């Protein structure tokens, strides 16, 4: 392992319920009802991908870009009101991977969220200096499950995709990591719904499991 890459929403911070709340508020204003389970299917993907799809399915007159802005406004307001809550155990894992940077490990966040929100989260949790790179999928033409964000992150870190380990909580994110040729840890996040993580290399429900085994060598039995 030469690089450890974190997804953010649902892995570093418990923001998935806030995303869902903001999406439901926008949809309610439009007079549209979408089952909660259907919104879970978009977790890990970009907002533009979500609203482009929903606009087509529900014949919305608003442009997807306008819906992205409306949701982002509500989401950011809610996040600033509620504050950033880290996922249980993740700060210990980040501390561990940060310590391994002295041995040559590269670290990054690769999230579908906007870069300014990634920066807000890392600043709020005091972890910005723990990462060599912050990569936003919102700046790329293709969203997870497309591997573009992970291939871009590997290129920025100057590490071959096969030497990267990713931790993801959603099916879209996990598929992106595997399509990029990376080792993927599937994390059963408490508020990410019933995600299919069967394609991942190792599934955990507690960050402590990863902290216990992580090193600059692949943990025994995980390759």
PDB file of N, CA and C in Angstrom, residues 75-149:
ATOM      1  N   UNK A  75     -28.339  22.553   2.118  1.00  0.00           N
ATOM      2  CA  UNK A  75     -27.389  21.653   2.771  1.00  0.00           C
ATOM      3  C   UNK A  75     -26.349  22.435   3.573  1.00  0.00           C
ATOM      4  N   UNK A  76     -25.772  23.450   2.961  1.00  0.00           N
ATOM      5  CA  UNK A  76     -24.750  24.240   3.651  1.00  0.00           C
ATOM      6  C   UNK A  76     -25.323  24.957   4.868  1.00  0.00           C
ATOM      7  N   UNK A  77     -26.565  25.454   4.747  1.00  0.00           N
ATOM      8  CA  UNK A  77     -27.200  26.114   5.884  1.00  0.00           C
ATOM      9  C   UNK A  77     -27.399  25.124   7.027  1.00  0.00           C
ATOM     10  N   UNK A  78     -27.888  23.929   6.706  1.00  0.00           N
ATOM     11  CA  UNK A  78     -28.102  22.908   7.725  1.00  0.00           C
ATOM     12  C   UNK A  78     -26.792  22.484   8.381  1.00  0.00           C
ATOM     13  N   UNK A  79     -25.750  22.324   7.566  1.00  0.00           N
ATOM     14  CA  UNK A  79     -24.459  21.896   8.113  1.00  0.00           C
ATOM     15  C   UNK A  79     -23.867  22.946   9.040  1.00  0.00           C
ATOM     16  N   UNK A  80     -23.981  24.197   8.686  1.00  0.00           N
ATOM     17  CA  UNK A  80     -23.444  25.254   9.546  1.00  0.00           C
ATOM     18  C   UNK A  80     -24.259  25.389  10.830  1.00  0.00           C
ATOM     19  N   UNK A  81     -25.555  25.069  10.750  1.00  0.00           N
ATOM     20  CA  UNK A  81     -26.390  25.100  11.949  1.00  0.00           C
ATOM     21  C   UNK A  81     -26.081  23.926  12.874  1.00  0.00           C
ATOM     22  N   UNK A  82     -25.891  22.745  12.284  1.00  0.00           N
ATOM     23  CA  UNK A  82     -25.733  21.522  13.068  1.00  0.00           C
ATOM     24  C   UNK A  82     -24.284  21.210  13.410  1.00  0.00           C
ATOM     25  N   UNK A  83     -23.356  21.705  12.605  1.00  0.00           N
ATOM     26  CA  UNK A  83     -21.949  21.393  12.815  1.00  0.00           C
ATOM     27  C   UNK A  83     -21.572  20.047  12.208  1.00  0.00           C
ATOM     28  N   UNK A  84     -20.277  19.790  12.148  1.00  0.00           N
ATOM     29  CA  UNK A  84     -19.760  18.562  11.536  1.00  0.00           C
ATOM     30  C   UNK A  84     -19.552  17.497  12.608  1.00  0.00           C
ATOM     31  N   UNK A  85     -20.169  16.341  12.413  1.00  0.00           N
ATOM     32  CA  UNK A  85     -20.025  15.227  13.349  1.00  0.00           C
ATOM     33  C   UNK A  85     -19.168  14.144  12.703  1.00  0.00           C
ATOM     34  N   UNK A  86     -18.010  13.819  13.281  1.00  0.00           N
ATOM     35  CA  UNK A  86     -17.181  12.761  12.685  1.00  0.00           C
ATOM     36  C   UNK A  86     -17.784  11.378  12.915  1.00  0.00           C
ATOM     37  N   UNK A  87     -17.566  10.489  11.971  1.00  0.00           N
ATOM     38  CA  UNK A  87     -17.955   9.095  12.143  1.00  0.00           C
ATOM     39  C   UNK A  87     -17.143   8.495  13.298  1.00  0.00           C
ATOM     40  N   UNK A  88     -17.788   7.694  14.111  1.00  0.00           N
ATOM     41  CA  UNK A  88     -17.127   7.082  15.260  1.00  0.00           C
ATOM     42  C   UNK A  88     -15.857   6.339  14.826  1.00  0.00           C
ATOM     43  N   UNK A  89     -14.744   6.683  15.443  1.00  0.00           N
ATOM     44  CA  UNK A  89     -13.484   5.984  15.207  1.00  0.00           C
ATOM     45  C   UNK A  89     -12.665   6.498  14.050  1.00  0.00           C
ATOM     46  N   UNK A  90     -13.245   7.377  13.191  1.00  0.00           N
ATOM     47  CA  UNK A  90     -12.504   7.771  11.991  1.00  0.00           C
ATOM     48  C   UNK A  90     -11.318   8.674  12.316  1.00  0.00           C
ATOM     49  N   UNK A  91     -11.417   9.486  13.349  1.00  0.00           N
ATOM     50  CA  UNK A  91     -10.298  10.367  13.677  1.00  0.00           C
ATOM     51  C   UNK A  91      -9.083   9.556  14.124  1.00  0.00           C
ATOM     52  N   UNK A  92      -9.320   8.425  14.762  1.00  0.00           N
ATOM     53  CA  UNK A  92      -8.203   7.540  15.137  1.00  0.00           C
ATOM     54  C   UNK A  92      -7.563   6.936  13.897  1.00  0.00           C
ATOM     55  N   UNK A  93      -8.389   6.584  12.909  1.00  0.00           N
ATOM     56  CA  UNK A  93      -7.863   6.031  11.659  1.00  0.00           C
ATOM     57  C   UNK A  93      -7.072   7.090  10.905  1.00  0.00           C
ATOM     58  N   UNK A  94      -7.594   8.307  10.848  1.00  0.00           N
ATOM     59  CA  UNK A  94      -6.886   9.386  10.161  1.00  0.00           C
ATOM     60  C   UNK A  94      -5.562   9.679  10.861  1.00  0.00           C
ATOM     61  N   UNK A  95      -5.562   9.642  12.175  1.00  0.00           N
ATOM     62  CA  UNK A  95      -4.320   9.841  12.931  1.00  0.00           C
ATOM     63  C   UNK A  95      -3.309   8.753  12.589  1.00  0.00           C
ATOM     64  N   UNK A  96      -3.811   7.517  12.425  1.00  0.00           N
ATOM     65  CA  UNK A  96      -2.930   6.380  12.095  1.00  0.00           C
ATOM     66  C   UNK A  96      -2.331   6.539  10.696  1.00  0.00           C
ATOM     67  N   UNK A  97      -3.171   6.850   9.702  1.00  0.00           N
ATOM     68  CA  UNK A  97      -2.639   6.990   8.344  1.00  0.00           C
ATOM     69  C   UNK A  97      -1.738   8.222   8.239  1.00  0.00           C
ATOM     70  N   UNK A  98      -2.042   9.255   9.010  1.00  0.00           N
ATOM     71  CA  UNK A  98      -1.185  10.444   9.019  1.00  0.00           C
ATOM     72  C   UNK A  98       0.197  10.097   9.553  1.00  0.00           C
ATOM     73  N   UNK A  99       0.246   9.278  10.592  1.00  0.00           N
ATOM     74  CA  UNK A  99       1.533   8.865  11.167  1.00  0.00           C
ATOM     75  C   UNK A  99       2.344   8.053  10.163  1.00  0.00           C
ATOM     76  N   UNK A 100       1.656   7.275   9.325  1.00  0.00           N
ATOM     77  CA  UNK A 100       2.348   6.442   8.333  1.00  0.00           C
ATOM     78  C   UNK A 100       2.911   7.259   7.166  1.00  0.00           C
ATOM     79  N   UNK A 101       2.540   8.518   7.076  1.00  0.00           N
ATOM     80  CA  UNK A 101       3.114   9.367   6.027  1.00  0.00           C
ATOM     81  C   UNK A 101       4.627   9.517   6.210  1.00  0.00           C
ATOM     82  N   UNK A 102       5.092   9.374   7.441  1.00  0.00           N
ATOM     83  CA  UNK A 102       6.533   9.434   7.708  1.00  0.00           C
ATOM     84  C   UNK A 102       7.253   8.243   7.078  1.00  0.00           C
ATOM     85  N   UNK A 103       6.490   7.164   6.791  1.00  0.00           N
ATOM     86  CA  UNK A 103       7.056   5.976   6.141  1.00  0.00           C
ATOM     87  C   UNK A 103       6.806   5.991   4.635  1.00  0.00           C
ATOM     88  N   UNK A 104       6.246   7.094   4.135  1.00  0.00           N
ATOM     89  CA  UNK A 104       6.045   7.230   2.695  1.00  0.00           C
ATOM     90  C   UNK A 104       4.622   7.079   2.213  1.00  0.00           C
ATOM     91  N   UNK A 105       3.686   6.791   3.122  1.00  0.00           N
ATOM     92  CA  UNK A 105       2.291   6.652   2.713  1.00  0.00           C
ATOM     93  C   UNK A 105       1.742   8.000   2.257  1.00  0.00           C
ATOM     94  N   UNK A 106       0.981   7.986   1.171  1.00  0.00           N
ATOM     95  CA  UNK A 106       0.283   9.177   0.684  1.00  0.00           C
ATOM     96  C   UNK A 106      -1.187   9.065   1.079  1.00  0.00           C
ATOM     97  N   UNK A 107      -1.816  10.191   1.401  1.00  0.00           N
ATOM     98  CA  UNK A 107      -3.206  10.164   1.836  1.00  0.00           C
ATOM     99  C   UNK A 107      -4.014  11.221   1.097  1.00  0.00           C
ATOM    100  N   UNK A 108      -5.313  10.930   0.926  1.00  0.00           N
ATOM    101  CA  UNK A 108      -6.173  11.872   0.208  1.00  0.00           C
ATOM    102  C   UNK A 108      -7.627  11.642   0.579  1.00  0.00           C
ATOM    103  N   UNK A 109      -8.440  12.653   0.298  1.00  0.00           N
ATOM    104  CA  UNK A 109      -9.889  12.524   0.310  1.00  0.00           C
ATOM    105  C   UNK A 109     -10.350  12.619  -1.133  1.00  0.00           C
ATOM    106  N   UNK A 110     -11.223  11.699  -1.542  1.00  0.00           N
ATOM    107  CA  UNK A 110     -11.815  11.733  -2.884  1.00  0.00           C
ATOM    108  C   UNK A 110     -13.321  11.676  -2.709  1.00  0.00           C
ATOM    109  N   UNK A 111     -13.968  12.827  -2.806  1.00  0.00           N
ATOM    110  CA  UNK A 111     -15.392  12.930  -2.489  1.00  0.00           C
ATOM    111  C   UNK A 111     -16.160  13.549  -3.640  1.00  0.00           C
ATOM    112  N   UNK A 112     -17.431  13.142  -3.769  1.00  0.00           N
ATOM    113  CA  UNK A 112     -18.297  13.749  -4.780  1.00  0.00           C
ATOM    114  C   UNK A 112     -18.760  15.130  -4.356  1.00  0.00           C
ATOM    115  N   UNK A 113     -18.532  15.508  -3.106  1.00  0.00           N
ATOM    116  CA  UNK A 113     -18.918  16.831  -2.619  1.00  0.00           C
ATOM    117  C   UNK A 113     -18.052  17.918  -3.253  1.00  0.00           C
ATOM    118  N   UNK A 114     -18.550  19.146  -3.187  1.00  0.00           N
ATOM    119  CA  UNK A 114     -17.803  20.296  -3.712  1.00  0.00           C
ATOM    120  C   UNK A 114     -16.549  20.526  -2.882  1.00  0.00           C
ATOM    121  N   UNK A 115     -15.524  21.084  -3.519  1.00  0.00           N
ATOM    122  CA  UNK A 115     -14.248  21.284  -2.847  1.00  0.00           C
ATOM    123  C   UNK A 115     -14.386  22.202  -1.632  1.00  0.00           C
ATOM    124  N   UNK A 116     -15.211  23.232  -1.739  1.00  0.00           N
ATOM    125  CA  UNK A 116     -15.340  24.140  -0.600  1.00  0.00           C
ATOM    126  C   UNK A 116     -15.953  23.439   0.613  1.00  0.00           C
ATOM    127  N   UNK A 117     -16.820  22.446   0.367  1.00  0.00           N
ATOM    128  CA  UNK A 117     -17.387  21.707   1.492  1.00  0.00           C
ATOM    129  C   UNK A 117     -16.358  20.732   2.075  1.00  0.00           C
ATOM    130  N   UNK A 118     -15.549  20.112   1.220  1.00  0.00           N
ATOM    131  CA  UNK A 118     -14.474  19.244   1.716  1.00  0.00           C
ATOM    132  C   UNK A 118     -13.538  20.055   2.612  1.00  0.00           C
ATOM    133  N   UNK A 119     -13.222  21.254   2.174  1.00  0.00           N
ATOM    134  CA  UNK A 119     -12.341  22.125   2.964  1.00  0.00           C
ATOM    135  C   UNK A 119     -13.006  22.543   4.272  1.00  0.00           C
ATOM    136  N   UNK A 120     -14.321  22.788   4.235  1.00  0.00           N
ATOM    137  CA  UNK A 120     -15.067  23.137   5.445  1.00  0.00           C
ATOM    138  C   UNK A 120     -15.016  21.995   6.461  1.00  0.00           C
ATOM    139  N   UNK A 121     -15.239  20.775   5.987  1.00  0.00           N
ATOM    140  CA  UNK A 121     -15.239  19.612   6.874  1.00  0.00           C
ATOM    141  C   UNK A 121     -13.858  19.384   7.487  1.00  0.00           C
ATOM    142  N   UNK A 122     -12.834  19.397   6.650  1.00  0.00           N
ATOM    143  CA  UNK A 122     -11.486  19.128   7.171  1.00  0.00           C
ATOM    144  C   UNK A 122     -11.027  20.221   8.129  1.00  0.00           C
ATOM    145  N   UNK A 123     -11.421  21.464   7.851  1.00  0.00           N
ATOM    146  CA  UNK A 123     -11.071  22.560   8.768  1.00  0.00           C
ATOM    147  C   UNK A 123     -11.835  22.428  10.076  1.00  0.00           C
ATOM    148  N   UNK A 124     -13.117  22.076   9.994  1.00  0.00           N
ATOM    149  CA  UNK A 124     -13.948  21.947  11.191  1.00  0.00           C
ATOM    150  C   UNK A 124     -13.437  20.849  12.113  1.00  0.00           C
ATOM    151  N   UNK A 125     -12.941  19.772  11.531  1.00  0.00           N
ATOM    152  CA  UNK A 125     -12.453  18.644  12.322  1.00  0.00           C
ATOM    153  C   UNK A 125     -10.960  18.742  12.639  1.00  0.00           C
ATOM    154  N   UNK A 126     -10.298  19.778  12.105  1.00  0.00           N
ATOM    155  CA  UNK A 126      -8.874  19.969  12.377  1.00  0.00           C
ATOM    156  C   UNK A 126      -7.991  18.909  11.750  1.00  0.00           C
ATOM    157  N   UNK A 127      -8.374  18.425  10.555  1.00  0.00           N
ATOM    158  CA  UNK A 127      -7.632  17.317   9.941  1.00  0.00           C
ATOM    159  C   UNK A 127      -7.058  17.678   8.569  1.00  0.00           C
ATOM    160  N   UNK A 128      -7.138  18.948   8.157  1.00  0.00           N
ATOM    161  CA  UNK A 128      -6.681  19.301   6.812  1.00  0.00           C
ATOM    162  C   UNK A 128      -5.238  18.900   6.566  1.00  0.00           C
ATOM    163  N   UNK A 129      -4.377  19.070   7.554  1.00  0.00           N
ATOM    164  CA  UNK A 129      -2.958  18.779   7.370  1.00  0.00           C
ATOM    165  C   UNK A 129      -2.644  17.279   7.355  1.00  0.00           C
ATOM    166  N   UNK A 130      -3.669  16.445   7.513  1.00  0.00           N
ATOM    167  CA  UNK A 130      -3.472  14.990   7.509  1.00  0.00           C
ATOM    168  C   UNK A 130      -3.532  14.398   6.104  1.00  0.00           C
ATOM    169  N   UNK A 131      -3.774  15.250   5.092  1.00  0.00           N
ATOM    170  CA  UNK A 131      -3.963  14.753   3.731  1.00  0.00           C
ATOM    171  C   UNK A 131      -3.051  15.466   2.743  1.00  0.00           C
ATOM    172  N   UNK A 132      -2.544  14.684   1.815  1.00  0.00           N
ATOM    173  CA  UNK A 132      -1.704  15.245   0.757  1.00  0.00           C
ATOM    174  C   UNK A 132      -2.535  15.877  -0.352  1.00  0.00           C
ATOM    175  N   UNK A 133      -3.792  15.441  -0.485  1.00  0.00           N
ATOM    176  CA  UNK A 133      -4.633  15.961  -1.559  1.00  0.00           C
ATOM    177  C   UNK A 133      -6.099  15.881  -1.176  1.00  0.00           C
ATOM    178  N   UNK A 134      -6.872  16.865  -1.653  1.00  0.00           N
ATOM    179  CA  UNK A 134      -8.323  16.863  -1.538  1.00  0.00           C
ATOM    180  C   UNK A 134      -8.876  16.899  -2.948  1.00  0.00           C
ATOM    181  N   UNK A 135      -9.603  15.861  -3.351  1.00  0.00           N
ATOM    182  CA  UNK A 135     -10.118  15.788  -4.713  1.00  0.00           C
ATOM    183  C   UNK A 135     -11.641  15.793  -4.712  1.00  0.00           C
ATOM    184  N   UNK A 136     -12.227  16.728  -5.434  1.00  0.00           N
ATOM    185  CA  UNK A 136     -13.680  16.812  -5.549  1.00  0.00           C
ATOM    186  C   UNK A 136     -14.147  16.241  -6.876  1.00  0.00           C
ATOM    187  N   UNK A 137     -15.135  15.345  -6.802  1.00  0.00           N
ATOM    188  CA  UNK A 137     -15.717  14.795  -8.017  1.00  0.00           C
ATOM    189  C   UNK A 137     -16.628  15.783  -8.714  1.00  0.00           C
ATOM    190  N   UNK A 138     -17.040  16.837  -7.988  1.00  0.00           N
ATOM    191  CA  UNK A 138     -17.910  17.847  -8.589  1.00  0.00           C
ATOM    192  C   UNK A 138     -17.209  18.581  -9.726  1.00  0.00           C
ATOM    193  N   UNK A 139     -15.877  18.493  -9.742  1.00  0.00           N
ATOM    194  CA  UNK A 139     -15.101  19.187 -10.767  1.00  0.00           C
ATOM    195  C   UNK A 139     -14.813  18.301 -11.984  1.00  0.00           C
ATOM    196  N   UNK A 140     -15.287  17.063 -11.941  1.00  0.00           N
ATOM    197  CA  UNK A 140     -15.008  16.113 -13.019  1.00  0.00           C
ATOM    198  C   UNK A 140     -16.263  15.854 -13.851  1.00  0.00           C
ATOM    199  N   UNK A 141     -16.101  15.519 -15.135  1.00  0.00           N
ATOM    200  CA  UNK A 141     -17.268  15.301 -15.999  1.00  0.00           C
ATOM    201  C   UNK A 141     -18.060  14.052 -15.669  1.00  0.00           C
ATOM    202  N   UNK A 142     -17.421  13.060 -15.033  1.00  0.00           N
ATOM    203  CA  UNK A 142     -18.094  11.816 -14.687  1.00  0.00           C
ATOM    204  C   UNK A 142     -18.059  11.606 -13.173  1.00  0.00           C
ATOM    205  N   UNK A 143     -19.181  11.160 -12.624  1.00  0.00           N
ATOM    206  CA  UNK A 143     -19.303  10.953 -11.187  1.00  0.00           C
ATOM    207  C   UNK A 143     -19.208   9.469 -10.841  1.00  0.00           C
ATOM    208  N   UNK A 144     -18.960   9.158  -9.568  1.00  0.00           N
ATOM    209  CA  UNK A 144     -19.024   7.780  -9.105  1.00  0.00           C
ATOM    210  C   UNK A 144     -20.392   7.217  -9.491  1.00  0.00           C
ATOM    211  N   UNK A 145     -20.490   6.005 -10.013  1.00  0.00           N
ATOM    212  CA  UNK A 145     -19.522   4.898  -9.983  1.00  0.00           C
ATOM    213  C   UNK A 145     -18.451   4.910 -11.068  1.00  0.00           C
ATOM    214  N   UNK A 146     -18.391   5.944 -11.889  1.00  0.00           N
ATOM    215  CA  UNK A 146     -17.282   6.069 -12.826  1.00  0.00           C
ATOM    216  C   UNK A 146     -15.980   6.209 -12.025  1.00  0.00           C
ATOM    217  N   UNK A 147     -14.896   5.573 -12.464  1.00  0.00           N
ATOM    218  CA  UNK A 147     -13.642   5.600 -11.693  1.00  0.00           C
ATOM    219  C   UNK A 147     -12.832   6.882 -11.818  1.00  0.00           C
ATOM    220  N   UNK A 148     -13.333   7.870 -12.559  1.00  0.00           N
ATOM    221  CA  UNK A 148     -12.541   9.066 -12.862  1.00  0.00           C
ATOM    222  C   UNK A 148     -11.946   9.723 -11.618  1.00  0.00           C
ATOM    223  N   UNK A 149     -12.741   9.863 -10.559  1.00  0.00           N
ATOM    224  CA  UNK A 149     -12.240  10.564  -9.376  1.00  0.00           C
ATOM    225  C   UNK A 149     -11.082   9.813  -8.728  1.00  0.00           C
TER     226      UNK A 149
END
